[in-house]
């Protein structure tokens, strides 16, 4: 007797009969350590209705499925164990995830070419990523990979000897915005190598549940719960290859100019509705971490020189001569050493004030010195503080700031980093309005099969 096929939504804990669902693989997942001390693997499936479900394989069951699941192929899955997930961890209306064990029947569906993925995708435009930077609101994006940098070994934490690999790739979307995506660990070892081997074909990638960060002004990075889909079989309206071919010459020019490092392009001047009063920004930075603010600039006590030397690639400070070529300990890239300007400032809008540092290239908008001129002036002992203070104090800034906490004498203190600074535009009678906070999402704790998601 042939089996009756069910849909994902039909499978619940009240079902008393054996069941089978035909699923298509969206994400194959990677084996990774769990909080319980063993290993697990998480996959993502969809059925013909487009409903998604996570499939979880824990510890000793991993060996049963080492070579089973291939990207975008279809399989019959029968009688997996059901785990109920908390509402804020669900990716659609389905309430459960499936645990696959040695008793779970998995059978490949016989077909040469997988069908178009039936599920829906919702992507965040690159120009809206600033709203989610440094938060737990992970984002889905779509782009064409146009450059793949070599894999690098980096120290995972400053207090650990553990080494992990990372790889940066440059992606572009239909906004013609180039952005860095950093892939860590397993994502570098697997998807990174696939992208490196296929870069001449400009592969399309769907980045799922990526974190937006303020590293390199604005960039994307994988997290353990992220997913990367390379050239997925999707409908024509989700394809980007034809668009890329039509715009390839212009995009390659942007790549040559390294526009993915250009803060004015990645964080352009915001809409007035995106600018938040500083008192509200300080309160919101405890949860949302970033905000656009506007206020008068003032130079504060400068306990460090106005100039220093740094990596030409990532601008991190380096104690090196500008004639040197170095391998930067921060970005691990061979780079020139450049003079860099910086100034400690206060931003005050009348409701509150924020202290931070504006550095190259933004500080040059506000002071009458180039980094080289500042370096020479300080080396020759010239007095430049009053000149810089006067030039800064006469301007109004619109700044994208990041809040972070540091500990001193066991006391937590919130500090601010000025990621991007623009000279304020004159908009008569314009009043800043605070934007509604987006709903925060989190990643489910699938690392312990005996522990419910929190």
Tab-separated table of C-alpha atoms in Angstrom:
chain	number	residue	atom	x	y	z
A	1	UNK	CA	0.000	0.000	0.000
A	2	UNK	CA	1.392	3.425	-0.931
A	3	UNK	CA	1.885	5.965	1.812
A	4	UNK	CA	-0.285	9.025	2.157
A	5	UNK	CA	1.774	12.209	1.985
A	6	UNK	CA	1.181	14.969	4.509
A	7	UNK	CA	2.223	18.599	4.625
A	8	UNK	CA	4.409	20.086	7.354
A	9	UNK	CA	1.438	21.893	8.926
A	10	UNK	CA	-0.357	18.536	9.328
A	11	UNK	CA	2.375	17.179	11.610
A	12	UNK	CA	1.772	17.867	15.294
A	13	UNK	CA	1.941	16.086	18.636
A	14	UNK	CA	-1.718	15.065	18.437
A	15	UNK	CA	-1.044	12.997	15.315
A	16	UNK	CA	-1.292	9.327	16.324
A	17	UNK	CA	-0.366	7.742	12.992
A	18	UNK	CA	2.890	7.345	11.127
A	19	UNK	CA	3.470	10.117	8.642
A	20	UNK	CA	5.571	11.071	5.612
A	21	UNK	CA	6.305	14.547	4.202
A	22	UNK	CA	8.039	15.336	0.918
A	23	UNK	CA	10.498	18.155	1.740
A	24	UNK	CA	13.049	20.135	-0.219
A	25	UNK	CA	16.365	21.105	1.378
A	26	UNK	CA	16.881	24.843	1.822
A	27	UNK	CA	19.930	24.781	4.103
A	28	UNK	CA	22.169	21.791	4.771
A	29	UNK	CA	23.704	23.241	7.940
A	30	UNK	CA	27.095	22.525	9.514
A	31	UNK	CA	28.114	20.347	12.429
A	32	UNK	CA	28.894	22.558	15.398
A	33	UNK	CA	29.347	22.259	19.174
A	34	UNK	CA	26.308	22.534	21.422
A	35	UNK	CA	25.946	24.045	24.873
A	36	UNK	CA	25.567	20.518	26.227
A	37	UNK	CA	29.124	19.644	25.174
A	38	UNK	CA	28.342	17.456	22.162
A	39	UNK	CA	27.716	18.281	18.490
A	40	UNK	CA	24.614	18.940	16.452
A	41	UNK	CA	23.595	19.909	12.930
A	42	UNK	CA	20.648	22.037	11.894
A	43	UNK	CA	18.994	21.856	8.471
A	44	UNK	CA	16.103	23.810	7.003
A	45	UNK	CA	13.404	22.154	4.902
A	46	UNK	CA	10.350	23.375	3.012
A	47	UNK	CA	7.353	21.461	1.687
A	48	UNK	CA	5.384	22.035	-1.534
A	49	UNK	CA	3.191	24.586	0.279
A	50	UNK	CA	6.244	26.679	1.178
A	51	UNK	CA	6.081	25.967	4.924
A	52	UNK	CA	9.532	25.759	6.526
A	53	UNK	CA	10.761	23.546	9.355
A	54	UNK	CA	14.138	23.112	11.039
A	55	UNK	CA	15.550	19.592	11.086
A	56	UNK	CA	17.943	18.851	13.979
A	57	UNK	CA	20.455	16.017	14.189
A	58	UNK	CA	22.197	15.545	17.531
A	59	UNK	CA	25.480	13.854	18.547
A	60	UNK	CA	25.489	10.099	17.903
A	61	UNK	CA	22.885	10.342	15.125
A	62	UNK	CA	25.089	12.560	12.949
A	63	UNK	CA	26.857	9.607	11.360
A	64	UNK	CA	23.590	8.260	9.935
A	65	UNK	CA	23.128	11.371	7.770
A	66	UNK	CA	26.686	12.379	6.831
A	67	UNK	CA	26.069	12.090	3.082
A	68	UNK	CA	22.286	12.218	2.968
A	69	UNK	CA	21.157	15.785	2.439
A	70	UNK	CA	22.216	17.777	-0.639
A	71	UNK	CA	21.278	21.419	-1.341
A	72	UNK	CA	17.845	21.876	-2.950
A	73	UNK	CA	17.207	18.135	-3.436
A	74	UNK	CA	13.953	16.569	-2.233
A	75	UNK	CA	13.487	13.774	0.301
A	76	UNK	CA	10.697	11.828	1.939
A	77	UNK	CA	10.991	12.184	5.726
A	78	UNK	CA	8.916	9.906	7.950
A	79	UNK	CA	8.303	9.939	11.690
A	80	UNK	CA	10.851	12.408	13.065
A	81	UNK	CA	10.530	13.496	16.692
A	82	UNK	CA	8.733	16.799	17.283
A	83	UNK	CA	10.068	19.613	19.500
A	84	UNK	CA	7.829	22.580	20.218
A	85	UNK	CA	9.567	25.949	19.775
A	86	UNK	CA	8.787	29.263	21.415
A	87	UNK	CA	6.837	31.747	19.233
A	88	UNK	CA	9.667	34.273	18.886
A	89	UNK	CA	11.994	31.554	17.530
A	90	UNK	CA	9.667	30.382	14.770
A	91	UNK	CA	10.384	31.212	11.139
A	92	UNK	CA	6.737	30.819	10.087
A	93	UNK	CA	3.436	29.672	11.607
A	94	UNK	CA	4.600	26.095	12.211
A	95	UNK	CA	5.140	25.425	15.928
A	96	UNK	CA	7.653	22.570	15.848
A	97	UNK	CA	11.140	21.543	14.798
A	98	UNK	CA	11.987	17.962	13.859
A	99	UNK	CA	14.702	15.830	15.492
A	100	UNK	CA	16.127	13.145	13.200
A	101	UNK	CA	17.356	9.916	14.803
A	102	UNK	CA	18.417	6.499	13.579
A	103	UNK	CA	14.699	5.560	13.583
A	104	UNK	CA	13.791	8.417	11.224
A	105	UNK	CA	13.212	7.199	7.661
A	106	UNK	CA	14.784	9.483	5.022
A	107	UNK	CA	14.439	8.552	1.340
A	108	UNK	CA	15.714	10.534	-1.636
A	109	UNK	CA	13.055	11.608	-4.130
A	110	UNK	CA	14.157	10.425	-7.598
A	111	UNK	CA	14.623	13.406	-9.946
A	112	UNK	CA	17.516	14.825	-11.964
A	113	UNK	CA	16.829	18.522	-11.461
A	114	UNK	CA	15.310	19.918	-8.260
A	115	UNK	CA	12.224	22.117	-8.765
A	116	UNK	CA	11.983	25.827	-8.027
A	117	UNK	CA	11.900	26.460	-4.289
A	118	UNK	CA	8.240	26.936	-3.299
A	119	UNK	CA	8.779	29.104	-0.208
A	120	UNK	CA	8.732	32.887	0.041
A	121	UNK	CA	11.783	35.039	0.741
A	122	UNK	CA	11.821	38.538	2.217
A	123	UNK	CA	15.061	40.474	1.788
A	124	UNK	CA	16.285	43.628	3.495
A	125	UNK	CA	17.635	46.325	1.144
A	126	UNK	CA	21.267	47.181	1.864
A	127	UNK	CA	20.292	50.798	2.481
A	128	UNK	CA	18.066	49.725	5.381
A	129	UNK	CA	20.650	47.577	7.155
A	130	UNK	CA	21.751	50.521	9.306
A	131	UNK	CA	18.430	50.204	11.168
A	132	UNK	CA	19.465	46.759	12.405
A	133	UNK	CA	23.239	47.095	12.893
A	134	UNK	CA	24.763	45.613	16.068
A	135	UNK	CA	21.391	44.165	17.115
A	136	UNK	CA	19.954	40.647	17.344
A	137	UNK	CA	17.569	41.422	14.506
A	138	UNK	CA	19.274	39.181	11.974
A	139	UNK	CA	18.587	39.946	8.319
A	140	UNK	CA	18.057	38.088	5.028
A	141	UNK	CA	19.771	39.583	1.974
A	142	UNK	CA	20.270	38.700	-1.684
A	143	UNK	CA	23.230	39.568	-3.896
A	144	UNK	CA	25.756	38.617	-6.539
A	145	UNK	CA	29.236	37.663	-5.298
A	146	UNK	CA	31.757	39.650	-7.362
A	147	UNK	CA	34.964	39.197	-5.358
A	148	UNK	CA	36.240	36.485	-3.051
A	149	UNK	CA	39.229	37.244	-0.807
A	150	UNK	CA	41.569	34.496	0.403
A	151	UNK	CA	40.770	32.629	3.598
A	152	UNK	CA	42.610	33.887	6.689
A	153	UNK	CA	43.432	32.430	10.077
A	154	UNK	CA	42.587	34.685	13.008
A	155	UNK	CA	42.630	34.376	16.777
A	156	UNK	CA	39.045	33.851	17.871
A	157	UNK	CA	39.347	35.869	21.099
A	158	UNK	CA	42.110	37.964	22.611
A	159	UNK	CA	42.052	35.757	25.733
A	160	UNK	CA	42.224	32.477	23.789
A	161	UNK	CA	44.758	30.667	21.620
A	162	UNK	CA	41.976	29.152	19.503
A	163	UNK	CA	42.362	29.869	15.787
A	164	UNK	CA	39.420	30.188	13.403
A	165	UNK	CA	39.310	30.913	9.673
A	166	UNK	CA	37.420	33.757	8.040
A	167	UNK	CA	36.876	34.966	4.513
A	168	UNK	CA	35.495	38.228	3.137
A	169	UNK	CA	33.478	38.333	-0.061
A	170	UNK	CA	32.012	41.361	-1.814
A	171	UNK	CA	28.333	41.175	-2.748
A	172	UNK	CA	26.213	43.598	-4.761
A	173	UNK	CA	22.453	43.891	-5.093
A	174	UNK	CA	20.085	45.761	-7.404
A	175	UNK	CA	20.706	48.970	-5.431
A	176	UNK	CA	24.208	48.814	-6.963
A	177	UNK	CA	25.603	48.901	-3.440
A	178	UNK	CA	28.714	46.844	-2.724
A	179	UNK	CA	29.070	45.342	0.729
A	180	UNK	CA	31.468	43.080	2.609
A	181	UNK	CA	30.125	39.754	3.873
A	182	UNK	CA	32.419	37.970	6.333
A	183	UNK	CA	32.111	34.183	6.553
A	184	UNK	CA	33.482	32.473	9.652
A	185	UNK	CA	34.614	28.927	10.380
A	186	UNK	CA	32.442	26.315	8.677
A	187	UNK	CA	30.961	28.911	6.338
A	188	UNK	CA	34.461	29.749	5.099
A	189	UNK	CA	35.482	26.089	4.858
A	190	UNK	CA	32.408	25.046	2.866
A	191	UNK	CA	30.482	27.874	1.167
A	192	UNK	CA	33.618	30.035	0.992
A	193	UNK	CA	35.458	27.426	-1.065
A	194	UNK	CA	32.452	26.945	-3.357
A	195	UNK	CA	32.309	30.692	-3.979
A	196	UNK	CA	36.062	30.881	-4.549
A	197	UNK	CA	35.882	28.118	-7.177
A	198	UNK	CA	32.887	29.653	-8.963
A	199	UNK	CA	33.710	33.377	-8.674
A	200	UNK	CA	34.216	33.723	-12.452
A	201	UNK	CA	30.523	32.895	-12.912
A	202	UNK	CA	29.453	35.589	-10.397
A	203	UNK	CA	27.289	33.269	-8.228
A	204	UNK	CA	24.085	34.512	-6.652
A	205	UNK	CA	23.789	34.123	-2.896
A	206	UNK	CA	20.938	34.329	-0.411
A	207	UNK	CA	22.306	35.214	3.031
A	208	UNK	CA	19.860	34.111	5.722
A	209	UNK	CA	19.855	35.416	9.298
A	210	UNK	CA	23.024	37.474	8.928
A	211	UNK	CA	24.160	40.070	11.450
A	212	UNK	CA	24.616	43.664	10.291
A	213	UNK	CA	27.689	45.211	11.924
A	214	UNK	CA	29.467	48.574	11.983
A	215	UNK	CA	32.794	46.962	11.081
A	216	UNK	CA	34.115	48.622	7.887
A	217	UNK	CA	31.387	51.259	8.448
A	218	UNK	CA	28.621	48.804	7.569
A	219	UNK	CA	29.009	45.132	6.696
A	220	UNK	CA	27.447	41.703	7.150
A	221	UNK	CA	28.721	38.666	9.015
A	222	UNK	CA	27.648	35.078	9.537
A	223	UNK	CA	26.570	33.779	12.942
A	224	UNK	CA	26.318	30.116	14.000
A	225	UNK	CA	22.608	30.104	13.077
A	226	UNK	CA	23.040	31.750	9.669
A	227	UNK	CA	22.433	30.082	6.320
A	228	UNK	CA	23.975	30.659	2.878
A	229	UNK	CA	22.182	29.556	-0.290
A	230	UNK	CA	24.372	29.562	-3.412
A	231	UNK	CA	22.593	29.770	-6.773
A	232	UNK	CA	19.302	28.486	-5.356
A	233	UNK	CA	16.647	27.364	-7.871
A	234	UNK	CA	14.168	30.223	-7.578
A	235	UNK	CA	11.582	31.955	-9.756
A	236	UNK	CA	12.677	34.491	-12.381
A	237	UNK	CA	11.622	37.469	-10.258
A	238	UNK	CA	14.206	36.446	-7.617
A	239	UNK	CA	17.089	35.969	-10.071
A	240	UNK	CA	19.872	38.536	-10.355
A	241	UNK	CA	22.123	37.094	-13.054
A	242	UNK	CA	20.463	38.922	-15.987
A	243	UNK	CA	20.509	42.190	-14.028
A	244	UNK	CA	24.191	41.693	-13.235
A	245	UNK	CA	25.119	41.082	-16.874
A	246	UNK	CA	23.366	44.309	-17.899
A	247	UNK	CA	25.156	46.336	-15.211
A	248	UNK	CA	28.462	44.465	-15.026
A	249	UNK	CA	30.675	47.261	-16.400
A	250	UNK	CA	29.373	49.813	-13.889
A	251	UNK	CA	29.615	47.357	-10.995
A	252	UNK	CA	33.203	46.414	-11.829
A	253	UNK	CA	34.082	50.121	-11.799
A	254	UNK	CA	32.604	50.390	-8.297
A	255	UNK	CA	34.616	47.332	-7.298
A	256	UNK	CA	37.821	48.865	-8.633
A	257	UNK	CA	37.097	52.029	-6.623
A	258	UNK	CA	36.546	49.851	-3.514
A	259	UNK	CA	33.173	51.492	-2.904
A	260	UNK	CA	32.495	48.835	-0.231
A	261	UNK	CA	34.824	50.912	1.975
A	262	UNK	CA	33.126	54.241	1.181
A	263	UNK	CA	31.207	55.341	4.266
A	264	UNK	CA	29.384	58.072	2.352
A	265	UNK	CA	27.839	55.380	0.137
A	266	UNK	CA	27.216	52.793	2.844
A	267	UNK	CA	25.784	55.268	5.371
A	268	UNK	CA	24.517	58.239	3.336
A	269	UNK	CA	22.849	61.246	4.896
A	270	UNK	CA	19.699	59.964	6.645
A	271	UNK	CA	16.085	61.015	6.296
A	272	UNK	CA	14.958	63.439	8.974
A	273	UNK	CA	12.595	60.809	10.376
A	274	UNK	CA	15.604	58.576	11.091
A	275	UNK	CA	17.272	61.162	13.348
A	276	UNK	CA	16.610	60.667	17.057
A	277	UNK	CA	16.899	63.250	19.881
A	278	UNK	CA	20.017	62.436	21.875
A	279	UNK	CA	18.210	61.731	25.168
A	280	UNK	CA	15.986	59.197	23.396
A	281	UNK	CA	18.984	57.821	21.502
A	282	UNK	CA	20.924	57.210	24.731
A	283	UNK	CA	17.942	55.343	26.169
A	284	UNK	CA	17.388	53.291	22.999
A	285	UNK	CA	21.092	52.473	22.579
A	286	UNK	CA	20.815	50.150	25.561
A	287	UNK	CA	18.760	47.816	23.345
A	288	UNK	CA	19.115	48.852	19.714
A	289	UNK	CA	22.847	49.802	19.877
A	290	UNK	CA	22.865	52.309	16.993
A	291	UNK	CA	21.141	55.598	16.187
A	292	UNK	CA	21.363	58.694	14.001
A	293	UNK	CA	21.721	61.897	16.061
A	294	UNK	CA	22.131	65.572	15.212
A	295	UNK	CA	23.758	68.320	17.262
A	296	UNK	CA	26.388	70.994	17.706
A	297	UNK	CA	30.018	69.885	17.796
A	298	UNK	CA	32.466	70.856	20.497
A	299	UNK	CA	36.079	69.805	20.931
A	300	UNK	CA	36.703	68.222	24.336
A	301	UNK	CA	39.945	67.716	26.175
A	302	UNK	CA	42.319	65.926	23.817
A	303	UNK	CA	44.377	63.470	25.887
A	304	UNK	CA	45.889	61.947	22.742
A	305	UNK	CA	47.527	63.518	19.696
A	306	UNK	CA	45.329	64.658	16.820
A	307	UNK	CA	47.215	62.350	14.468
A	308	UNK	CA	48.496	58.791	14.527
A	309	UNK	CA	49.429	56.112	12.031
A	310	UNK	CA	47.143	53.299	10.977
A	311	UNK	CA	46.353	50.538	8.511
A	312	UNK	CA	45.334	51.848	5.084
A	313	UNK	CA	42.836	48.994	4.763
A	314	UNK	CA	40.910	49.099	8.057
A	315	UNK	CA	42.252	52.365	9.618
A	316	UNK	CA	43.092	50.635	12.905
A	317	UNK	CA	45.958	52.353	14.806
A	318	UNK	CA	49.435	50.962	14.208
A	319	UNK	CA	52.698	52.025	15.771
A	320	UNK	CA	54.562	52.058	12.463
A	321	UNK	CA	56.219	54.465	10.080
A	322	UNK	CA	54.256	55.691	7.056
A	323	UNK	CA	56.974	54.357	4.759
A	324	UNK	CA	56.350	50.778	5.891
A	325	UNK	CA	54.322	48.000	4.276
A	326	UNK	CA	52.879	45.841	7.075
A	327	UNK	CA	50.548	42.935	7.700
A	328	UNK	CA	47.873	44.493	9.860
A	329	UNK	CA	47.269	42.529	13.110
A	330	UNK	CA	43.606	43.580	13.013
A	331	UNK	CA	42.436	42.886	9.441
A	332	UNK	CA	45.347	40.523	8.587
A	333	UNK	CA	45.850	42.316	5.255
A	334	UNK	CA	49.157	43.486	3.796
A	335	UNK	CA	48.758	47.229	3.758
A	336	UNK	CA	50.419	50.620	3.618
A	337	UNK	CA	50.650	52.713	6.777
A	338	UNK	CA	48.823	56.042	6.582
A	339	UNK	CA	48.619	59.161	8.767
A	340	UNK	CA	45.169	59.346	10.338
A	341	UNK	CA	43.445	62.262	12.073
A	342	UNK	CA	41.178	62.063	15.100
A	343	UNK	CA	39.468	64.408	17.525
A	344	UNK	CA	37.511	63.835	20.733
A	345	UNK	CA	34.209	65.664	20.442
A	346	UNK	CA	30.902	66.262	22.140
A	347	UNK	CA	27.610	66.263	20.221
A	348	UNK	CA	24.895	68.302	21.947
A	349	UNK	CA	21.351	68.865	20.642
A	350	UNK	CA	19.954	70.596	23.718
A	351	UNK	CA	18.262	67.438	25.016
A	352	UNK	CA	21.482	65.624	25.809
A	353	UNK	CA	25.060	65.066	24.743
A	354	UNK	CA	27.251	62.240	23.514
A	355	UNK	CA	31.037	62.008	23.620
A	356	UNK	CA	32.983	60.162	20.964
A	357	UNK	CA	35.860	60.320	18.495
A	358	UNK	CA	35.583	61.435	14.870
A	359	UNK	CA	38.468	60.207	12.770
A	360	UNK	CA	39.638	59.980	9.160
A	361	UNK	CA	38.013	60.322	6.698
A	362	UNK	CA	35.087	62.157	8.352
A	363	UNK	CA	37.083	64.516	10.581
A	364	UNK	CA	38.563	66.217	7.502
A	365	UNK	CA	35.072	67.615	6.781
A	366	UNK	CA	35.239	69.668	9.972
A	367	UNK	CA	38.866	70.826	10.334
A	368	UNK	CA	41.209	72.757	8.000
A	369	UNK	CA	44.000	70.159	8.075
A	370	UNK	CA	44.803	66.996	6.171
A	371	UNK	CA	46.154	64.013	8.142
A	372	UNK	CA	49.659	64.704	6.813
A	373	UNK	CA	49.455	68.383	7.837
A	374	UNK	CA	48.302	67.432	11.332
A	375	UNK	CA	51.139	64.934	11.667
A	376	UNK	CA	53.720	67.488	10.574
A	377	UNK	CA	52.292	70.201	12.836
A	378	UNK	CA	52.446	67.997	15.913
A	379	UNK	CA	55.934	66.743	15.108
A	380	UNK	CA	57.168	70.354	14.845
A	381	UNK	CA	55.370	71.366	18.049
A	382	UNK	CA	52.923	73.812	16.450
A	383	UNK	CA	49.898	74.885	18.503
A	384	UNK	CA	46.785	73.744	16.596
A	385	UNK	CA	44.277	73.046	19.369
A	386	UNK	CA	42.574	76.455	19.213
A	387	UNK	CA	42.285	76.351	15.421
A	388	UNK	CA	40.676	72.895	15.508
A	389	UNK	CA	38.380	73.839	18.392
A	390	UNK	CA	37.137	76.915	16.545
A	391	UNK	CA	36.506	75.096	13.268
A	392	UNK	CA	34.670	72.222	14.972
A	393	UNK	CA	32.559	74.400	17.227
A	394	UNK	CA	31.086	76.291	14.276
A	395	UNK	CA	29.444	73.224	12.728
A	396	UNK	CA	26.453	70.961	13.245
A	397	UNK	CA	26.897	67.248	12.685
A	398	UNK	CA	24.567	64.408	11.782
A	399	UNK	CA	26.220	61.254	13.128
A	400	UNK	CA	25.559	57.537	13.154
A	401	UNK	CA	26.644	56.354	16.599
A	402	UNK	CA	27.088	52.952	18.184
A	403	UNK	CA	26.672	52.391	21.890
A	404	UNK	CA	28.649	49.749	23.757
A	405	UNK	CA	29.322	48.880	27.366
A	406	UNK	CA	32.675	48.706	29.111
A	407	UNK	CA	33.527	47.700	32.660
A	408	UNK	CA	35.734	49.758	34.961
A	409	UNK	CA	36.109	48.959	38.665
A	410	UNK	CA	33.236	46.466	38.262
A	411	UNK	CA	30.969	49.277	37.030
A	412	UNK	CA	29.310	49.046	33.597
A	413	UNK	CA	29.553	52.240	31.577
A	414	UNK	CA	27.942	52.984	28.206
A	415	UNK	CA	30.321	54.567	25.698
A	416	UNK	CA	29.784	55.714	22.143
A	417	UNK	CA	31.601	55.264	18.878
A	418	UNK	CA	30.938	57.678	16.009
A	419	UNK	CA	30.711	55.381	12.996
A	420	UNK	CA	29.807	58.029	10.411
A	421	UNK	CA	29.598	61.831	10.488
A	422	UNK	CA	28.020	64.236	7.985
A	423	UNK	CA	27.900	68.030	8.003
A	424	UNK	CA	24.256	68.821	8.772
A	425	UNK	CA	22.072	70.119	5.973
A	426	UNK	CA	19.972	73.204	6.494
A	427	UNK	CA	16.325	72.141	6.610
A	428	UNK	CA	14.179	75.009	7.965
A	429	UNK	CA	11.442	73.989	10.403
A	430	UNK	CA	12.419	70.315	10.175
A	431	UNK	CA	11.993	68.465	13.444
A	432	UNK	CA	13.613	65.068	14.045
A	433	UNK	CA	11.140	62.285	14.585
A	434	UNK	CA	11.918	59.003	16.225
A	435	UNK	CA	11.216	55.966	14.112
A	436	UNK	CA	9.198	53.116	15.537
A	437	UNK	CA	11.421	50.422	16.979
A	438	UNK	CA	11.418	47.266	14.807
A	439	UNK	CA	10.425	44.012	16.418
A	440	UNK	CA	13.439	42.218	17.840
A	441	UNK	CA	13.957	38.589	16.929
A	442	UNK	CA	16.362	36.093	18.391
A	443	UNK	CA	17.906	32.799	17.504
A	444	UNK	CA	16.521	29.633	19.035
A	445	UNK	CA	18.665	27.558	21.370
A	446	UNK	CA	18.900	24.317	19.418
A	447	UNK	CA	22.221	23.375	20.983
A	448	UNK	CA	20.777	21.231	23.766
A	449	UNK	CA	18.065	18.686	22.848
A	450	UNK	CA	16.939	18.520	26.462
A	451	UNK	CA	16.669	22.274	26.852
A	452	UNK	CA	13.769	24.328	25.589
A	453	UNK	CA	14.383	27.515	23.635
A	454	UNK	CA	14.373	30.620	25.726
